[in-house]
CSV table of C-alpha atoms in Angstrom, one decimal:
chain,number,residue,atom,x,y,z
A,1093,MET,CA,-0.2,0.3,-0.3
A,1094,SER,CA,1.5,3.5,-0.8
A,1095,HIS,CA,1.4,6.6,0.9
A,1096,LYS,CA,2.7,8.9,-1.4
A,1097,ALA,CA,1.4,12.1,-2.0
A,1098,ALA,CA,2.1,11.7,-5.7
A,1099,PHE,CA,1.6,8.9,-8.1
A,1100,ASN,CA,3.2,7.4,-11.4
A,1101,VAL,CA,0.3,7.1,-13.8
A,1102,ALA,CA,0.1,5.6,-17.3
A,1103,VAL,CA,-2.7,5.8,-19.7
A,1104,VAL,CA,-3.0,3.2,-22.2
A,1105,GLY,CA,-4.7,4.0,-25.6
A,1106,ALA,CA,-3.7,7.7,-24.8
A,1107,THR,CA,-4.8,9.0,-28.7
A,1108,GLY,CA,-8.3,7.2,-28.4
A,1109,ALA,CA,-11.2,9.1,-27.9
A,1110,VAL,CA,-11.5,7.9,-24.3
A,1111,GLY,CA,-7.7,8.2,-23.8
A,1112,GLN,CA,-8.0,11.6,-24.7
A,1113,LYS,CA,-10.6,12.3,-22.1
A,1114,ILE,CA,-9.1,10.3,-19.1
A,1115,ILE,CA,-5.8,12.7,-19.8
A,1116,LYS,CA,-8.2,15.9,-19.8
A,1117,LEU,CA,-10.3,14.6,-16.4
A,1118,LEU,CA,-7.0,13.7,-14.8
A,1119,GLU,CA,-5.6,17.5,-15.6
A,1120,GLU,CA,-9.1,18.8,-14.6
A,1121,LYS,CA,-9.5,17.0,-11.5
A,1122,ASN,CA,-5.7,17.8,-10.4
A,1123,PHE,CA,-5.4,14.2,-9.9
A,1124,PRO,CA,-2.1,13.7,-7.9
A,1125,ILE,CA,0.6,12.7,-10.5
A,1126,ASN,CA,4.3,12.6,-10.0
A,1127,GLU,CA,5.3,10.9,-13.5
A,1128,LEU,CA,2.3,10.7,-16.5
A,1129,LYS,CA,3.3,8.3,-19.1
A,1130,LEU,CA,1.1,8.1,-22.3
A,1131,LEU,CA,1.3,4.9,-24.1
A,1132,SER,CA,-0.5,3.6,-27.3
A,1133,SER,CA,0.3,1.2,-30.3
A,1134,SER,CA,3.6,1.7,-32.4
A,1135,ARG,CA,1.1,3.3,-34.8
A,1136,SER,CA,0.4,6.3,-32.6
A,1137,ALA,CA,3.7,6.4,-30.5
A,1138,GLY,CA,5.8,9.9,-31.4
A,1139,LYS,CA,2.7,12.0,-30.9
A,1140,LYS,CA,2.8,14.8,-28.4
A,1141,ILE,CA,-0.1,15.4,-25.9
A,1142,ALA,CA,-0.2,18.5,-23.9
A,1143,PHE,CA,-0.6,17.8,-19.9
A,1144,HIS,CA,-0.5,21.0,-17.2
A,1145,GLY,CA,1.3,23.2,-19.9
A,1146,GLU,CA,3.6,20.6,-21.0
A,1147,GLU,CA,4.4,18.4,-23.9
A,1148,VAL,CA,4.3,14.8,-23.3
A,1149,THR,CA,5.6,12.2,-26.1
A,1150,VAL,CA,3.4,9.1,-26.4
A,1151,GLU,CA,5.2,5.8,-26.3
A,1152,GLU,CA,4.7,2.5,-27.6
A,1153,ALA,CA,2.8,0.1,-24.7
A,1154,LEU,CA,5.2,-2.8,-23.9
A,1155,PRO,CA,5.6,-4.8,-21.1
A,1156,GLU,CA,8.3,-3.2,-19.9
A,1157,SER,CA,6.5,0.3,-20.0
A,1158,PHE,CA,5.0,-0.3,-16.5
A,1159,LYS,CA,8.4,-0.2,-14.5
A,1160,GLY,CA,7.6,2.1,-11.5
A,1161,ILE,CA,4.1,2.8,-12.4
A,1162,ASP,CA,1.4,3.2,-9.6
A,1163,ILE,CA,-1.9,3.1,-11.8
A,1164,ALA,CA,-2.6,2.1,-15.1
A,1165,LEU,CA,-5.6,3.5,-16.7
A,1166,PHE,CA,-5.9,1.1,-20.0
A,1167,SER,CA,-8.6,1.9,-23.0
A,1168,ALA,CA,-7.1,0.2,-25.9
A,1169,GLY,CA,-9.0,-2.7,-26.9
A,1170,GLY,CA,-9.7,-6.1,-25.1
A,1171,SER,CA,-6.6,-7.9,-27.0
A,1172,VAL,CA,-4.4,-4.8,-25.5
A,1173,SER,CA,-5.6,-5.5,-21.9
A,1174,LYS,CA,-5.7,-9.2,-22.0
A,1175,GLN,CA,-2.1,-8.9,-23.2
A,1176,LEU,CA,-0.6,-6.0,-21.0
A,1177,ALA,CA,-2.8,-5.6,-17.9
A,1178,PRO,CA,-1.1,-8.7,-16.3
A,1179,GLU,CA,2.5,-7.1,-17.2
A,1180,ALA,CA,1.6,-3.7,-15.6
A,1181,VAL,CA,0.2,-6.0,-12.2
A,1182,LYS,CA,3.4,-7.8,-12.6
A,1183,HIS,CA,5.6,-4.4,-12.4
A,1184,GLY,CA,3.4,-3.4,-9.2
A,1185,ALA,CA,0.6,-1.5,-10.8
A,1186,VAL,CA,-2.9,-1.5,-10.3
A,1187,VAL,CA,-4.8,-1.4,-13.4
A,1188,VAL,CA,-8.3,-0.1,-14.0
A,1189,ASP,CA,-9.5,-1.4,-17.5
A,1190,ASN,CA,-12.1,0.1,-19.5
A,1191,THR,CA,-12.7,-3.1,-22.1
A,1192,SER,CA,-14.5,-6.3,-21.7
A,1193,ALA,CA,-11.7,-8.4,-21.2
A,1194,PHE,CA,-11.8,-8.9,-17.4
A,1195,ARG,CA,-15.5,-7.9,-16.4
A,1196,MET,CA,-17.1,-11.3,-16.1
A,1197,ASP,CA,-13.9,-12.7,-14.3
A,1198,GLU,CA,-14.9,-13.6,-10.8
A,1199,ASP,CA,-11.5,-12.2,-9.3
A,1200,VAL,CA,-11.9,-9.0,-10.7
A,1201,PRO,CA,-14.5,-6.2,-9.2
A,1202,LEU,CA,-16.5,-4.5,-11.7
A,1203,VAL,CA,-17.2,-1.3,-10.4
A,1204,VAL,CA,-19.1,1.8,-10.2
A,1205,PRO,CA,-18.1,3.9,-7.5
A,1206,GLU,CA,-21.7,5.5,-6.4
A,1207,VAL,CA,-22.8,1.7,-6.7
A,1208,ASN,CA,-20.2,-0.6,-5.4
A,1209,LYS,CA,-17.0,0.9,-4.1
A,1210,GLU,CA,-16.8,-1.5,-1.7
A,1211,ASP,CA,-15.9,-4.0,-4.2
A,1212,LEU,CA,-12.8,-2.1,-4.8
A,1213,LEU,CA,-11.6,-3.7,-1.3
A,1214,ASN,CA,-11.1,-6.9,-2.9
A,1215,HIS,CA,-9.2,-6.1,-5.7
A,1216,LYS,CA,-6.1,-8.3,-7.0
A,1217,GLY,CA,-4.4,-5.8,-9.4
A,1218,ILE,CA,-7.0,-5.2,-12.0
A,1219,ILE,CA,-10.3,-3.8,-11.6
A,1220,ALA,CA,-12.9,-3.7,-14.9
A,1221,ASN,CA,-15.0,-0.6,-15.8
A,1222,PRO,CA,-18.3,-1.6,-16.7
A,1223,ASN,CA,-19.9,-1.2,-20.6
A,1224,CYS,CA,-21.0,2.4,-20.7
A,1225,SER,CA,-24.9,1.7,-21.2
A,1226,THR,CA,-24.6,-0.5,-18.1
A,1227,ILE,CA,-22.8,2.2,-16.1
A,1228,GLN,CA,-25.7,4.7,-16.4
A,1229,MET,CA,-28.5,2.0,-15.6
A,1230,VAL,CA,-27.0,0.5,-12.5
A,1231,ALA,CA,-26.4,4.3,-11.1
A,1232,ALA,CA,-30.0,5.0,-11.2
A,1233,LEU,CA,-31.3,1.5,-10.5
A,1234,LYS,CA,-28.7,1.0,-7.3
A,1235,PRO,CA,-30.7,3.6,-4.9
A,1236,LEU,CA,-34.3,1.8,-5.8
A,1237,GLN,CA,-32.7,-1.5,-5.3
A,1238,GLU,CA,-31.5,-0.2,-1.8
A,1239,ALA,CA,-34.5,1.7,-0.9
A,1240,TYR,CA,-37.4,-0.7,-2.2
A,1241,GLY,CA,-35.5,-3.9,-3.6
A,1242,LEU,CA,-35.7,-4.9,-7.1
A,1243,LYS,CA,-37.5,-7.8,-9.3
A,1244,ARG,CA,-37.0,-7.0,-12.6
A,1245,VAL,CA,-35.5,-5.0,-15.2
A,1246,ILE,CA,-36.2,-4.4,-18.8
A,1247,VAL,CA,-34.3,-2.0,-21.0
A,1248,SER,CA,-33.9,-0.7,-24.5
A,1249,THR,CA,-31.3,1.5,-25.2
A,1250,TYR,CA,-30.5,4.4,-28.0
A,1251,GLN,CA,-26.8,4.5,-28.3
A,1252,ALA,CA,-24.6,7.0,-29.8
A,1253,VAL,CA,-22.3,6.2,-32.6
A,1254,SER,CA,-19.3,7.2,-30.7
A,1255,GLY,CA,-19.5,4.2,-28.6
A,1256,ALA,CA,-18.1,2.6,-31.9
A,1257,GLY,CA,-15.2,4.7,-32.0
A,1258,VAL,CA,-14.1,7.9,-34.0
A,1259,THR,CA,-14.3,6.4,-37.2
A,1260,ALA,CA,-18.0,5.4,-36.9
A,1261,ASN,CA,-18.5,9.1,-36.0
A,1262,LYS,CA,-16.9,10.1,-39.3
A,1263,GLU,CA,-18.9,7.4,-41.3
A,1264,LEU,CA,-22.0,9.0,-39.9
A,1265,GLU,CA,-20.8,12.4,-41.1
A,1266,ASN,CA,-20.2,11.5,-44.3
A,1267,GLN,CA,-23.4,9.2,-44.9
A,1268,SER,CA,-25.1,12.1,-43.5
A,1269,THR,CA,-23.6,14.6,-46.6
A,1270,SER,CA,-24.3,11.8,-49.3
A,1271,PHE,CA,-27.9,11.3,-48.2
A,1272,LEU,CA,-28.4,14.8,-47.9
A,1273,LYS,CA,-26.8,15.1,-51.4
A,1274,ASN,CA,-28.9,12.2,-52.8
A,1275,GLU,CA,-25.8,10.4,-53.1
A,1276,GLU,CA,-25.3,6.5,-52.3
A,1277,MET,CA,-24.0,5.8,-48.9
A,1278,GLN,CA,-21.0,3.8,-48.1
A,1279,ALA,CA,-21.2,1.3,-45.2
A,1280,GLU,CA,-18.2,-0.1,-43.8
A,1281,ILE,CA,-18.4,-0.3,-40.1
A,1282,LEU,CA,-21.6,-0.4,-38.4
A,1283,PRO,CA,-23.3,-2.3,-36.9
A,1284,VAL,CA,-20.2,-4.1,-36.4
A,1285,LYS,CA,-17.0,-3.7,-38.2
A,1286,GLY,CA,-15.8,-7.5,-38.4
A,1287,ASP,CA,-19.3,-8.8,-39.0
A,1288,LYS,CA,-20.6,-9.8,-42.6
A,1289,LYS,CA,-22.9,-7.1,-43.3
A,1290,HIS,CA,-22.7,-3.2,-42.8
A,1291,TYR,CA,-25.9,-1.0,-42.9
A,1292,PRO,CA,-26.0,3.1,-43.1
A,1293,ILE,CA,-26.4,4.5,-39.7
A,1294,ALA,CA,-27.4,7.9,-41.3
A,1295,PHE,CA,-30.9,8.7,-40.6
A,1296,ASN,CA,-31.4,5.0,-39.7
A,1297,ALA,CA,-31.7,2.8,-36.4
A,1298,LEU,CA,-29.4,-0.6,-36.3
A,1299,PRO,CA,-31.0,-3.1,-33.9
A,1300,GLN,CA,-27.5,-5.0,-33.3
A,1301,ILE,CA,-24.6,-3.4,-31.3
A,1302,ASP,CA,-21.8,-6.1,-31.2
A,1303,VAL,CA,-21.9,-9.5,-32.6
A,1304,PHE,CA,-25.1,-11.9,-32.4
A,1305,GLN,CA,-24.9,-14.9,-29.6
A,1306,GLU,CA,-26.6,-18.2,-30.0
A,1307,ASN,CA,-29.6,-17.1,-27.4
A,1308,GLY,CA,-30.3,-14.2,-30.1
A,1309,TYR,CA,-29.2,-11.5,-28.1
A,1310,THR,CA,-26.2,-9.3,-29.1
A,1311,PHE,CA,-23.0,-9.3,-27.1
A,1312,GLU,CA,-23.7,-5.6,-25.6
A,1313,GLU,CA,-27.1,-7.1,-24.7
A,1314,MET,CA,-25.5,-10.0,-22.9
A,1315,LYS,CA,-23.3,-7.8,-21.3
A,1316,MET,CA,-25.8,-5.4,-19.8
A,1317,ILE,CA,-27.5,-8.3,-18.3
A,1318,ASN,CA,-24.7,-10.3,-17.0
A,1319,GLU,CA,-22.7,-7.2,-15.6
A,1320,THR,CA,-25.6,-5.4,-13.8
A,1321,LYS,CA,-26.3,-8.6,-12.1
A,1322,LYS,CA,-22.4,-8.7,-11.2
A,1323,ILE,CA,-22.5,-5.1,-9.9
A,1324,MET,CA,-25.5,-5.0,-8.0
A,1325,HIS,CA,-24.9,-8.3,-6.5
A,1326,ALA,CA,-28.0,-9.7,-7.4
A,1327,PRO,CA,-27.7,-12.8,-9.4
A,1328,ASP,CA,-31.4,-13.7,-9.6
A,1329,LEU,CA,-32.4,-10.2,-10.5
A,1330,SER,CA,-34.5,-10.8,-14.0
A,1331,VAL,CA,-32.8,-8.4,-16.7
A,1332,ALA,CA,-33.4,-8.2,-20.5
A,1333,ALA,CA,-32.0,-5.8,-22.9
A,1334,THR,CA,-32.2,-4.8,-26.5
A,1335,CYS,CA,-29.6,-2.4,-27.6
A,1336,VAL,CA,-30.1,0.2,-30.4
A,1337,ARG,CA,-27.6,2.2,-32.6
A,1338,LEU,CA,-29.0,5.8,-33.5
A,1339,PRO,CA,-27.3,8.3,-35.4
A,1340,ILE,CA,-26.3,10.4,-32.4
A,1341,PHE,CA,-22.6,11.6,-31.9
A,1342,THR,CA,-22.4,11.4,-27.8
A,1343,SER,CA,-24.6,10.2,-25.0
A,1344,HIS,CA,-26.3,7.0,-24.7
A,1345,ALA,CA,-30.3,7.2,-23.8
A,1346,GLU,CA,-32.1,4.2,-22.4
A,1347,SER,CA,-35.6,3.2,-21.7
A,1348,VAL,CA,-35.8,1.3,-18.6
A,1349,TYR,CA,-39.0,-0.5,-16.9
A,1350,VAL,CA,-38.2,-1.8,-13.7
A,1351,GLU,CA,-40.6,-3.9,-11.3
A,1352,LEU,CA,-39.7,-3.2,-7.5
A,1353,ASP,CA,-40.5,-5.7,-4.3
A,1354,ARG,CA,-43.3,-3.3,-3.1
A,1355,ASN,CA,-46.5,-2.6,-5.0
A,1356,ASP,CA,-47.5,0.8,-2.8
A,1357,LEU,CA,-45.2,3.3,-4.0
A,1358,ALA,CA,-45.9,6.8,-6.0
A,1359,VAL,CA,-44.2,8.1,-8.7
A,1360,ASN,CA,-42.9,10.9,-6.1
A,1361,GLU,CA,-41.6,8.5,-4.0
A,1362,ILE,CA,-39.7,7.1,-6.7
A,1363,GLN,CA,-38.2,10.5,-8.0
A,1364,LYS,CA,-37.3,11.4,-4.2
A,1365,VAL,CA,-34.9,8.7,-4.0
A,1366,LEU,CA,-33.3,9.3,-7.4
A,1367,GLU,CA,-33.2,12.9,-6.7
A,1368,GLU,CA,-31.1,12.1,-3.4
A,1369,ALA,CA,-29.0,9.3,-5.3
A,1370,ASP,CA,-25.1,9.9,-5.6
A,1371,GLY,CA,-24.3,11.1,-9.0
A,1372,VAL,CA,-27.6,11.2,-10.4
A,1373,ILE,CA,-29.3,14.5,-11.5
A,1374,LEU,CA,-33.4,14.2,-12.0
A,1375,GLN,CA,-34.8,16.3,-14.6
A,1376,ASP,CA,-38.3,15.2,-14.7
A,1377,ASP,CA,-41.1,18.1,-15.1
A,1378,PRO,CA,-43.3,16.8,-18.3
A,1379,GLN,CA,-45.7,19.9,-17.4
A,1380,ASN,CA,-42.6,21.9,-18.6
A,1381,GLN,CA,-41.2,19.3,-21.0
A,1382,LEU,CA,-38.2,18.9,-18.9
A,1383,TYR,CA,-36.4,15.6,-19.3
A,1384,PRO,CA,-32.8,14.8,-20.4
A,1385,THR,CA,-31.8,14.4,-24.2
A,1386,PRO,CA,-28.2,12.9,-25.4
A,1387,LEU,CA,-27.4,16.7,-26.6
A,1388,SER,CA,-28.0,18.0,-23.1
A,1389,ALA,CA,-26.0,15.5,-21.2
A,1390,ALA,CA,-22.9,15.7,-23.5
A,1391,ASP,CA,-19.7,16.4,-21.9
A,1392,ARG,CA,-21.3,16.0,-18.4
A,1393,GLU,CA,-20.2,13.6,-15.9
A,1394,GLU,CA,-23.6,12.8,-14.1
A,1395,VAL,CA,-26.2,10.3,-15.0
A,1396,PHE,CA,-29.4,12.1,-15.7
A,1397,VAL,CA,-33.2,10.6,-15.5
A,1398,GLY,CA,-36.5,11.6,-16.3
A,1399,ARG,CA,-40.2,10.3,-17.3
A,1400,VAL,CA,-40.6,8.6,-14.4
A,1401,ARG,CA,-43.8,7.0,-14.2
A,1402,GLN,CA,-46.2,4.1,-13.0
A,1403,ASP,CA,-46.8,1.5,-15.6
A,1404,PRO,CA,-50.9,1.7,-16.0
A,1405,ASP,CA,-51.2,-2.2,-15.5
A,1406,VAL,CA,-48.2,-3.1,-13.2
A,1407,LYS,CA,-48.6,-1.7,-9.7
A,1408,ASN,CA,-44.9,-2.2,-8.5
A,1409,GLY,CA,-43.9,-1.3,-12.3
A,1410,PHE,CA,-42.2,2.1,-13.1
A,1411,HIS,CA,-40.8,3.2,-16.7
A,1412,MET,CA,-38.1,5.8,-16.6
A,1413,TRP,CA,-35.7,7.5,-19.1
A,1414,ILE,CA,-32.0,7.3,-18.5
A,1415,VAL,CA,-29.0,9.6,-20.3
A,1416,SER,CA,-25.8,9.7,-19.7
A,1417,ASP,CA,-22.3,10.8,-22.1
A,1418,ASN,CA,-21.0,7.4,-23.1
A,1419,LEU,CA,-17.4,8.6,-23.0
A,1420,MET,CA,-17.5,10.6,-20.0
A,1421,LYS,CA,-19.3,8.7,-17.4
A,1422,GLY,CA,-19.9,5.6,-19.4
A,1423,ALA,CA,-15.9,5.4,-19.4
A,1424,ALA,CA,-13.3,7.9,-18.7
A,1425,TRP,CA,-14.8,9.7,-15.8
A,1426,ASN,CA,-15.9,6.4,-14.3
A,1427,THR,CA,-12.3,5.3,-15.1
A,1428,VAL,CA,-10.7,8.3,-12.9
A,1429,GLN,CA,-13.5,8.1,-10.5
A,1430,ILE,CA,-12.1,4.6,-9.4
A,1431,ALA,CA,-8.3,5.6,-9.5
A,1432,GLU,CA,-9.7,8.5,-7.1
A,1433,THR,CA,-11.3,6.3,-4.9
A,1434,LEU,CA,-8.5,3.5,-4.9
A,1435,ILE,CA,-6.0,6.5,-3.6
A,1436,LYS,CA,-8.9,8.1,-0.9
A,1437,ASN,CA,-9.1,4.4,0.4
A,1438,LYS,CA,-5.4,3.5,0.3
A,1439,ARG,CA,-6.1,0.9,-2.0
A,1440,LEU,CA,-3.0,1.3,-4.2
């Protein structure tokens, strides 16, 4: 356990969209850094990134890059994490990993600080950052689970293209231009780059995020189902998900239906619990058309909830609308928050 006032921090995937946001947040939050090491693939090595008024040169991520590193924040894809995260741990670093590589490993805590920060006490060197769509949902579900008990969750997502990376954003831009000029749209990335078929996302909705599994659900949907149960320590919770990609650049939105253990609750009681929840902002005034949208949530760290209403036919059933910036709370901010929590609780 380290008692140093400042830490040697490595960011792996420093030139990617999430990596860049992590660096920006480390700067904005005045994270206690002694030395910052920026790592990437050999392709991006040599680039320079500004940090606190100085230029830091990006280096190629290699096993020996982690000598002397206290905290390594990974956001460079699952194969990189699988290869290099154990190497970082060998060198004495604590890894916070943004990929799905270790999320369902029973020895690896899967953490949203507002929901289950106590799981950080049991880490063995690697901590997993959950899927972006899962993070925002559990942030809103956890206070309801604690207050009233939770039986069932059904979620439909409306996810931003940035979740598929910078090239997917570019494809949306190009397709939008083509469509408006009445030209043929080129589709090479979505719904899944490595899958057989590609469809335009501009002016469209794609009911496939990640590859299909044998049960007919996509990998993204199964991530939401399995991660929610793990984070909330609720293996018997009923969870089902449909994940849809929309032509939005930033912020995922979700329509979530929950069934609680009590059937004597009013909407204002649910709203009060959400209003008091850590990291959640309630924006819910239908009379004045107040509710969260992807644009209003962009660049914000919080999870926004609105449209809370009781199901017309199910007494213990409630519907809500949850929106959050998928690159902020859904990735970069949750990662930095985990690192901050580790320091606060002296778990490094």
